Every structure is written in structure tokens, then in C-alpha cells.
């Protein structure tokens, strides 16, 4: 029994610790209610109504006339105050953002309860209850801007103090979620790997370069908030900026959307330096759907996005010249000769007796240990110590009898030169080989208003595959396929005690 009690206590402590380690995805609204003389009105009933879901929260003002809604989900609200002997007060269009703190003071007039004073909230709401600095970018602003790849991380630089410059000594990652921008930016001069990224309050930082490992479908994002300074202690894991993405939840009405964005070779011009037009096809498609499972109680929201790319941009590579392929390496002979007599391991000399014997058998003439493979004055195979006219390969010509069979068989895969580089060296340019990318991401969210509190569950899955035909180096067609998967499961419960204290229990699983 004692062991069980300790186990239960440990579990409770664990979940309490989890809850405090994640960012808030709710906002607060508070204020003071007074009469016309400025006297506090205790016992006033204050109701906050979510205009989309119909969920209500009710509190009473205390002896000082103070009220507070400490955990309101993101959305638009109507706040109503009623008290016997006073006109009712109602303010609509109050926008609550993640981690926001709004103050709405009310002055009630003496009158009948049947009279209601209606006020429409100001679109620009100034937060006076917190010192943190940050910007909220909402869904409509995100989807109205043309984004190549549809990633919210491309909008981080809209915030003052955020520099889009990346790939410095921090080593920004090469791309996530279908090769999208991982968001490694400098905030207020900080390091690019010092920023925190969260989705619905859960940490989604990439463990290698500390960028965003999970990038949800743009149409599924309700808003994201960038906190650049004076953030609360709950963000203590990161010294840079904090980026918190909040996804959409269902409402009392069914809503859905569908989209496709495409680019096609037929709409592109030919690269000026390429004899052919490289293939470029990109299709980004998907949709969202959300609605009620039980009106005013349980809601769902689901989304999907697929991305398919075929990119055949012109690539140029240095290749062997026709003379090189025949064994005449006179154009590269300088790289074979190391005149430094103090070099303890000269690469231009035959290194062992076994190698010298093997070369002698292949070439049909004597090769000695420590004999140079080539030297500028070499015109003969006859060599002795100190000789400047003899070497293994006179005139930097390697007979085919000395070629390794594996190397000789590989030469057929190396394309012939079809152009010259800036220094006149042979180059091969082609747009015939295309890089292909496939990325599929889907997510689902369920929100429920229960007697225990506000419950939400979120699941995200992203699978992508990239086939790079040039991953093997300078030989087109010897590519490689890279696949990756990112998963996130987020479960949270927010309860409000009689003292109006907020308790958040949250479990997040993320793998990338």
C-alpha cells in the first residue's frame, strides 16, 4: 500500500511538472466592475461566451469588484455582466489570442435588468497586463500571402527584431517537412539555434539544429505568436524568441476548405545557359474540415496537405576530357608531382615492393619502390635513384594495361563534356535528371468541454521522401532517396478551481 501511494504521488508530480513545462495556448480576460461613482461592485455575474463554439465560462466579482477569466481558448468572445438593480453590460468581438492578457473594465449604470448596454470591442486591443513583447499573425493574414511551400516559418521576419538571415556558424538545418524552411532565424541578435518552437503548447524543436521539426498545414493554423522579449518563466528553456503555433478547432457550424497550388514547366522560360528547358512541376493540394460532434460540447477539426515536386534544373559538373578518358593526363600532371623532399609520405612515389611488382607485371617493364609515378622531365621508363628522366608513366600517359578493371568499367557512366567552365576546363551540363519530392501531412484535433475542465487532443503525422539524382556526386543518375517522418501527439486538460486558479495537465509526444 505504501508503494502504491508513492507511485500515485510520483505520477501526480510528473504530470504537474509536464503541465508547467509547456507554453500556454489560452488567454486571459480580467477587469474591475464599478458603478458610476467608482465604487466596486461585488457579486456581479460575468459570463464569457465563445462566439464560435457556444462554450460559456461564468465568474463572480470579488469584494474589490475584480473578475478574471484565466483560461480562455483562442477565439472571439462576448463578455456580459449582470447585477440586480443595474443595466446589463455586453461587449462583443473580444479577440483572445494565445498567451494574451486583456483587461476590460466595466462601469455599470443603475437601471432595470431589461436594459442592456451593447459595446463592440475595438479591433486594436492593447495588452496592459503583461510586459512581454510579441506579435500575433492570424490565419487570414497567412493564407492571403503567396508563400512558396506554404510554411508559416517564412513569415517570422514580419516581426520587428527578427532577421531572416540564416546558415551562419550555427549550421541551419537543410529543411524539414518536405524541405520547408525550419525557421532558424536570429531574434534580437540572438543565436539561430536559441529559439523555441511549439505547436499547441508542446515543444517541437528539432534536436539537431533546434529549428521547427513540425510545420502544420497552413490552412489548419489559427494563429502563431512570436514573443521576442520579456517572456514569462514558462519559456525558460530558450534564450531566443518563442514561437507558439495554435491550430484551429471545430465550431458549432461545419466548415471546410480545399486548395491546390501548382507550378508547371509549360509556364516557365528556358534557363539562359541551358540548351533545354528543365522540368519543373509542383502541386500542393489538400483541405480542411471541422464541425461539432456534440453542439456546445465536443468539436473536431481535421486537415490534409500533399506536396509533389519534380524539379529538373540545369546542373553543371566538371568531367574528364577526351584525352583523360584515353589515359593521357598531361592536363592534370602537375597534381601528381610533389617536389617536397621532406615529405615523409610522398604520394607521388611508388610506396611498396608489392605495388612495384604488380605494376611491373601489368606494364611489362621494371618498376622500382620509391620510383616517382611522374616528374616533369620524365621521358623514359628507365629509372634509377636520383634520375630526373625516368618514371613509371612517362609524359603522364597511363597505359590501359595498368587500369584497374573496376575503374575501367565505371568510365562508361561518366558523361562526355558538352561545354567548358570559366577556366576552360571540360564541363557537362544537363537538365535531364529531375529531383523528386513527395510530402504528405495530416492532422486531427478534438476539443471537449467537460465537467472536469477543457480537454483537447491533437495528432500530427508527416511523411516525406526526396530522391536527389545528384546525391552521389558529379555523376548524374547515381542519386539517393532520403525519407523522414515526424509525429506528434498532444493531450491536454485545463481545469479551473473555485479560487479561479488554472491547472494544466499536458502530455506531448514528438518524434522527428
mmCIF file of C-alpha atoms in Angstrom, residues 4-149:
data_model
loop_
_atom_site.group_PDB
_atom_site.id
_atom_site.type_symbol
_atom_site.label_atom_id
_atom_site.label_comp_id
_atom_site.label_asym_id
_atom_site.label_seq_id
_atom_site.Cartn_x
_atom_site.Cartn_y
_atom_site.Cartn_z
ATOM 1 C CA UNK A 4 1.166 2.383 -4.352
ATOM 2 C CA UNK A 5 0.767 5.690 -2.540
ATOM 3 C CA UNK A 6 4.291 6.688 -3.504
ATOM 4 C CA UNK A 7 3.631 5.686 -7.116
ATOM 5 C CA UNK A 8 0.434 7.746 -7.278
ATOM 6 C CA UNK A 9 2.226 10.728 -5.758
ATOM 7 C CA UNK A 10 5.075 10.377 -8.269
ATOM 8 C CA UNK A 11 2.636 10.252 -11.186
ATOM 9 C CA UNK A 12 0.789 13.351 -9.959
ATOM 10 C CA UNK A 13 4.071 15.193 -9.555
ATOM 11 C CA UNK A 14 5.159 14.069 -13.029
ATOM 12 C CA UNK A 15 2.042 15.409 -14.745
ATOM 13 C CA UNK A 16 2.163 18.634 -12.773
ATOM 14 C CA UNK A 17 5.727 19.080 -13.942
ATOM 15 C CA UNK A 18 4.684 18.338 -17.537
ATOM 16 C CA UNK A 19 1.979 20.943 -17.332
ATOM 17 C CA UNK A 20 4.374 23.658 -16.199
ATOM 18 C CA UNK A 21 6.942 22.825 -18.876
ATOM 19 C CA UNK A 22 4.794 23.793 -21.836
ATOM 20 C CA UNK A 23 3.557 27.085 -23.198
ATOM 21 C CA UNK A 24 0.041 28.373 -22.658
ATOM 22 C CA UNK A 25 -2.327 28.218 -25.625
ATOM 23 C CA UNK A 26 -5.065 30.143 -23.833
ATOM 24 C CA UNK A 27 -5.528 33.813 -22.990
ATOM 25 C CA UNK A 28 -6.918 35.738 -20.048
ATOM 26 C CA UNK A 29 -9.511 38.493 -19.721
ATOM 27 C CA UNK A 30 -9.819 40.376 -16.441
ATOM 28 C CA UNK A 31 -11.016 43.698 -15.115
ATOM 29 C CA UNK A 32 -12.860 45.597 -12.433
ATOM 30 C CA UNK A 33 -16.591 46.387 -12.340
ATOM 31 C CA UNK A 34 -17.704 49.614 -10.668
ATOM 32 C CA UNK A 35 -20.782 51.868 -10.526
ATOM 33 C CA UNK A 36 -20.987 55.442 -11.805
ATOM 34 C CA UNK A 37 -19.292 56.742 -8.639
ATOM 35 C CA UNK A 38 -16.337 54.372 -8.974
ATOM 36 C CA UNK A 39 -17.363 52.120 -6.111
ATOM 37 C CA UNK A 40 -16.580 48.423 -6.553
ATOM 38 C CA UNK A 41 -19.491 46.095 -7.265
ATOM 39 C CA UNK A 42 -19.049 42.648 -5.679
ATOM 40 C CA UNK A 43 -21.087 39.599 -6.682
ATOM 41 C CA UNK A 44 -21.629 40.687 -10.302
ATOM 42 C CA UNK A 45 -22.173 37.724 -12.643
ATOM 43 C CA UNK A 46 -19.732 37.894 -15.558
ATOM 44 C CA UNK A 47 -20.046 35.479 -18.494
ATOM 45 C CA UNK A 48 -17.533 34.929 -21.307
ATOM 46 C CA UNK A 49 -19.184 33.309 -24.359
ATOM 47 C CA UNK A 50 -17.125 31.846 -27.203
ATOM 48 C CA UNK A 51 -18.977 33.101 -30.279
ATOM 49 C CA UNK A 52 -17.941 30.115 -32.426
ATOM 50 C CA UNK A 53 -18.408 27.186 -30.056
ATOM 51 C CA UNK A 54 -21.045 28.492 -27.652
ATOM 52 C CA UNK A 55 -18.937 27.465 -24.651
ATOM 53 C CA UNK A 56 -19.518 29.690 -21.606
ATOM 54 C CA UNK A 57 -17.444 30.474 -18.568
ATOM 55 C CA UNK A 58 -19.018 32.251 -15.580
ATOM 56 C CA UNK A 59 -17.327 34.028 -12.657
ATOM 57 C CA UNK A 60 -18.402 36.425 -9.896
ATOM 58 C CA UNK A 61 -16.622 39.628 -8.950
ATOM 59 C CA UNK A 62 -14.921 39.636 -5.562
ATOM 60 C CA UNK A 63 -15.167 42.232 -2.813
ATOM 61 C CA UNK A 64 -12.989 44.596 -4.860
ATOM 62 C CA UNK A 65 -15.207 44.213 -7.937
ATOM 63 C CA UNK A 66 -12.456 42.242 -9.678
ATOM 64 C CA UNK A 67 -13.112 39.353 -12.077
ATOM 65 C CA UNK A 68 -10.811 37.158 -14.135
ATOM 66 C CA UNK A 69 -11.166 34.520 -16.844
ATOM 67 C CA UNK A 70 -7.820 32.817 -16.536
ATOM 68 C CA UNK A 71 -8.024 30.244 -19.354
ATOM 69 C CA UNK A 72 -9.969 31.187 -22.484
ATOM 70 C CA UNK A 73 -9.301 29.283 -25.701
ATOM 71 C CA UNK A 74 -8.245 31.259 -28.751
ATOM 72 C CA UNK A 75 -11.253 32.871 -30.434
ATOM 73 C CA UNK A 76 -13.758 35.748 -30.381
ATOM 74 C CA UNK A 77 -15.753 36.289 -27.216
ATOM 75 C CA UNK A 78 -18.732 38.180 -25.854
ATOM 76 C CA UNK A 79 -18.420 39.299 -22.228
ATOM 77 C CA UNK A 80 -21.654 40.016 -20.338
ATOM 78 C CA UNK A 81 -22.031 41.491 -16.822
ATOM 79 C CA UNK A 82 -25.363 41.401 -14.950
ATOM 80 C CA UNK A 83 -26.367 42.586 -11.473
ATOM 81 C CA UNK A 84 -29.754 43.192 -9.918
ATOM 82 C CA UNK A 85 -30.636 46.881 -9.981
ATOM 83 C CA UNK A 86 -28.188 47.707 -12.773
ATOM 84 C CA UNK A 87 -28.358 47.775 -16.537
ATOM 85 C CA UNK A 88 -26.696 44.744 -18.119
ATOM 86 C CA UNK A 89 -23.399 45.283 -19.909
ATOM 87 C CA UNK A 90 -22.341 43.355 -23.013
ATOM 88 C CA UNK A 91 -19.175 43.699 -25.097
ATOM 89 C CA UNK A 92 -18.764 41.682 -28.300
ATOM 90 C CA UNK A 93 -15.873 40.930 -30.644
ATOM 91 C CA UNK A 94 -13.228 40.493 -27.960
ATOM 92 C CA UNK A 95 -10.333 38.709 -29.639
ATOM 93 C CA UNK A 96 -8.398 36.356 -27.366
ATOM 94 C CA UNK A 97 -5.004 35.168 -28.614
ATOM 95 C CA UNK A 98 -2.610 32.584 -27.252
ATOM 96 C CA UNK A 99 -0.809 33.820 -24.151
ATOM 97 C CA UNK A 100 -2.628 37.170 -24.341
ATOM 98 C CA UNK A 101 -3.772 39.108 -21.280
ATOM 99 C CA UNK A 102 -6.567 41.634 -21.833
ATOM 100 C CA UNK A 103 -8.135 43.999 -19.311
ATOM 101 C CA UNK A 104 -11.749 45.083 -19.719
ATOM 102 C CA UNK A 105 -13.060 47.393 -17.004
ATOM 103 C CA UNK A 106 -16.835 47.924 -16.817
ATOM 104 C CA UNK A 107 -18.857 50.799 -15.374
ATOM 105 C CA UNK A 108 -22.455 49.776 -14.788
ATOM 106 C CA UNK A 109 -25.383 52.160 -14.663
ATOM 107 C CA UNK A 110 -28.293 51.962 -12.267
ATOM 108 C CA UNK A 111 -31.399 50.785 -14.107
ATOM 109 C CA UNK A 112 -33.654 47.888 -14.973
ATOM 110 C CA UNK A 113 -32.226 44.477 -15.802
ATOM 111 C CA UNK A 114 -34.110 44.525 -19.104
ATOM 112 C CA UNK A 115 -31.852 47.295 -20.390
ATOM 113 C CA UNK A 116 -28.563 46.169 -21.898
ATOM 114 C CA UNK A 117 -25.646 48.339 -22.916
ATOM 115 C CA UNK A 118 -24.033 46.814 -26.031
ATOM 116 C CA UNK A 119 -20.430 47.661 -26.862
ATOM 117 C CA UNK A 120 -18.414 46.449 -29.846
ATOM 118 C CA UNK A 121 -14.816 45.787 -28.884
ATOM 119 C CA UNK A 122 -12.031 47.783 -30.522
ATOM 120 C CA UNK A 123 -10.161 45.789 -33.160
ATOM 121 C CA UNK A 124 -6.866 47.061 -31.745
ATOM 122 C CA UNK A 125 -6.623 45.743 -28.200
ATOM 123 C CA UNK A 126 -3.625 46.823 -26.152
ATOM 124 C CA UNK A 127 -2.289 44.381 -23.590
ATOM 125 C CA UNK A 128 -1.616 46.234 -20.361
ATOM 126 C CA UNK A 129 -1.338 43.220 -18.049
ATOM 127 C CA UNK A 130 1.954 41.785 -19.290
ATOM 128 C CA UNK A 131 5.386 43.144 -20.220
ATOM 129 C CA UNK A 132 6.229 40.601 -22.900
ATOM 130 C CA UNK A 133 6.722 41.822 -26.448
ATOM 131 C CA UNK A 134 5.439 39.848 -29.395
ATOM 132 C CA UNK A 135 3.267 39.752 -32.463
ATOM 133 C CA UNK A 136 0.283 37.575 -33.378
ATOM 134 C CA UNK A 137 -0.205 36.599 -37.024
ATOM 135 C CA UNK A 138 -3.649 35.155 -37.700
ATOM 136 C CA UNK A 139 -4.935 32.679 -40.267
ATOM 137 C CA UNK A 140 -6.356 35.201 -42.728
ATOM 138 C CA UNK A 141 -3.062 37.088 -42.919
ATOM 139 C CA UNK A 142 -1.131 33.859 -43.518
ATOM 140 C CA UNK A 143 -3.330 32.451 -46.264
ATOM 141 C CA UNK A 144 -3.636 35.770 -48.102
ATOM 142 C CA UNK A 145 0.117 35.961 -48.708
ATOM 143 C CA UNK A 146 1.622 33.878 -51.556
ATOM 144 C CA UNK A 147 4.115 31.513 -49.929
ATOM 145 C CA UNK A 148 6.264 29.114 -51.935
ATOM 146 C CA UNK A 149 5.823 25.906 -49.956
#
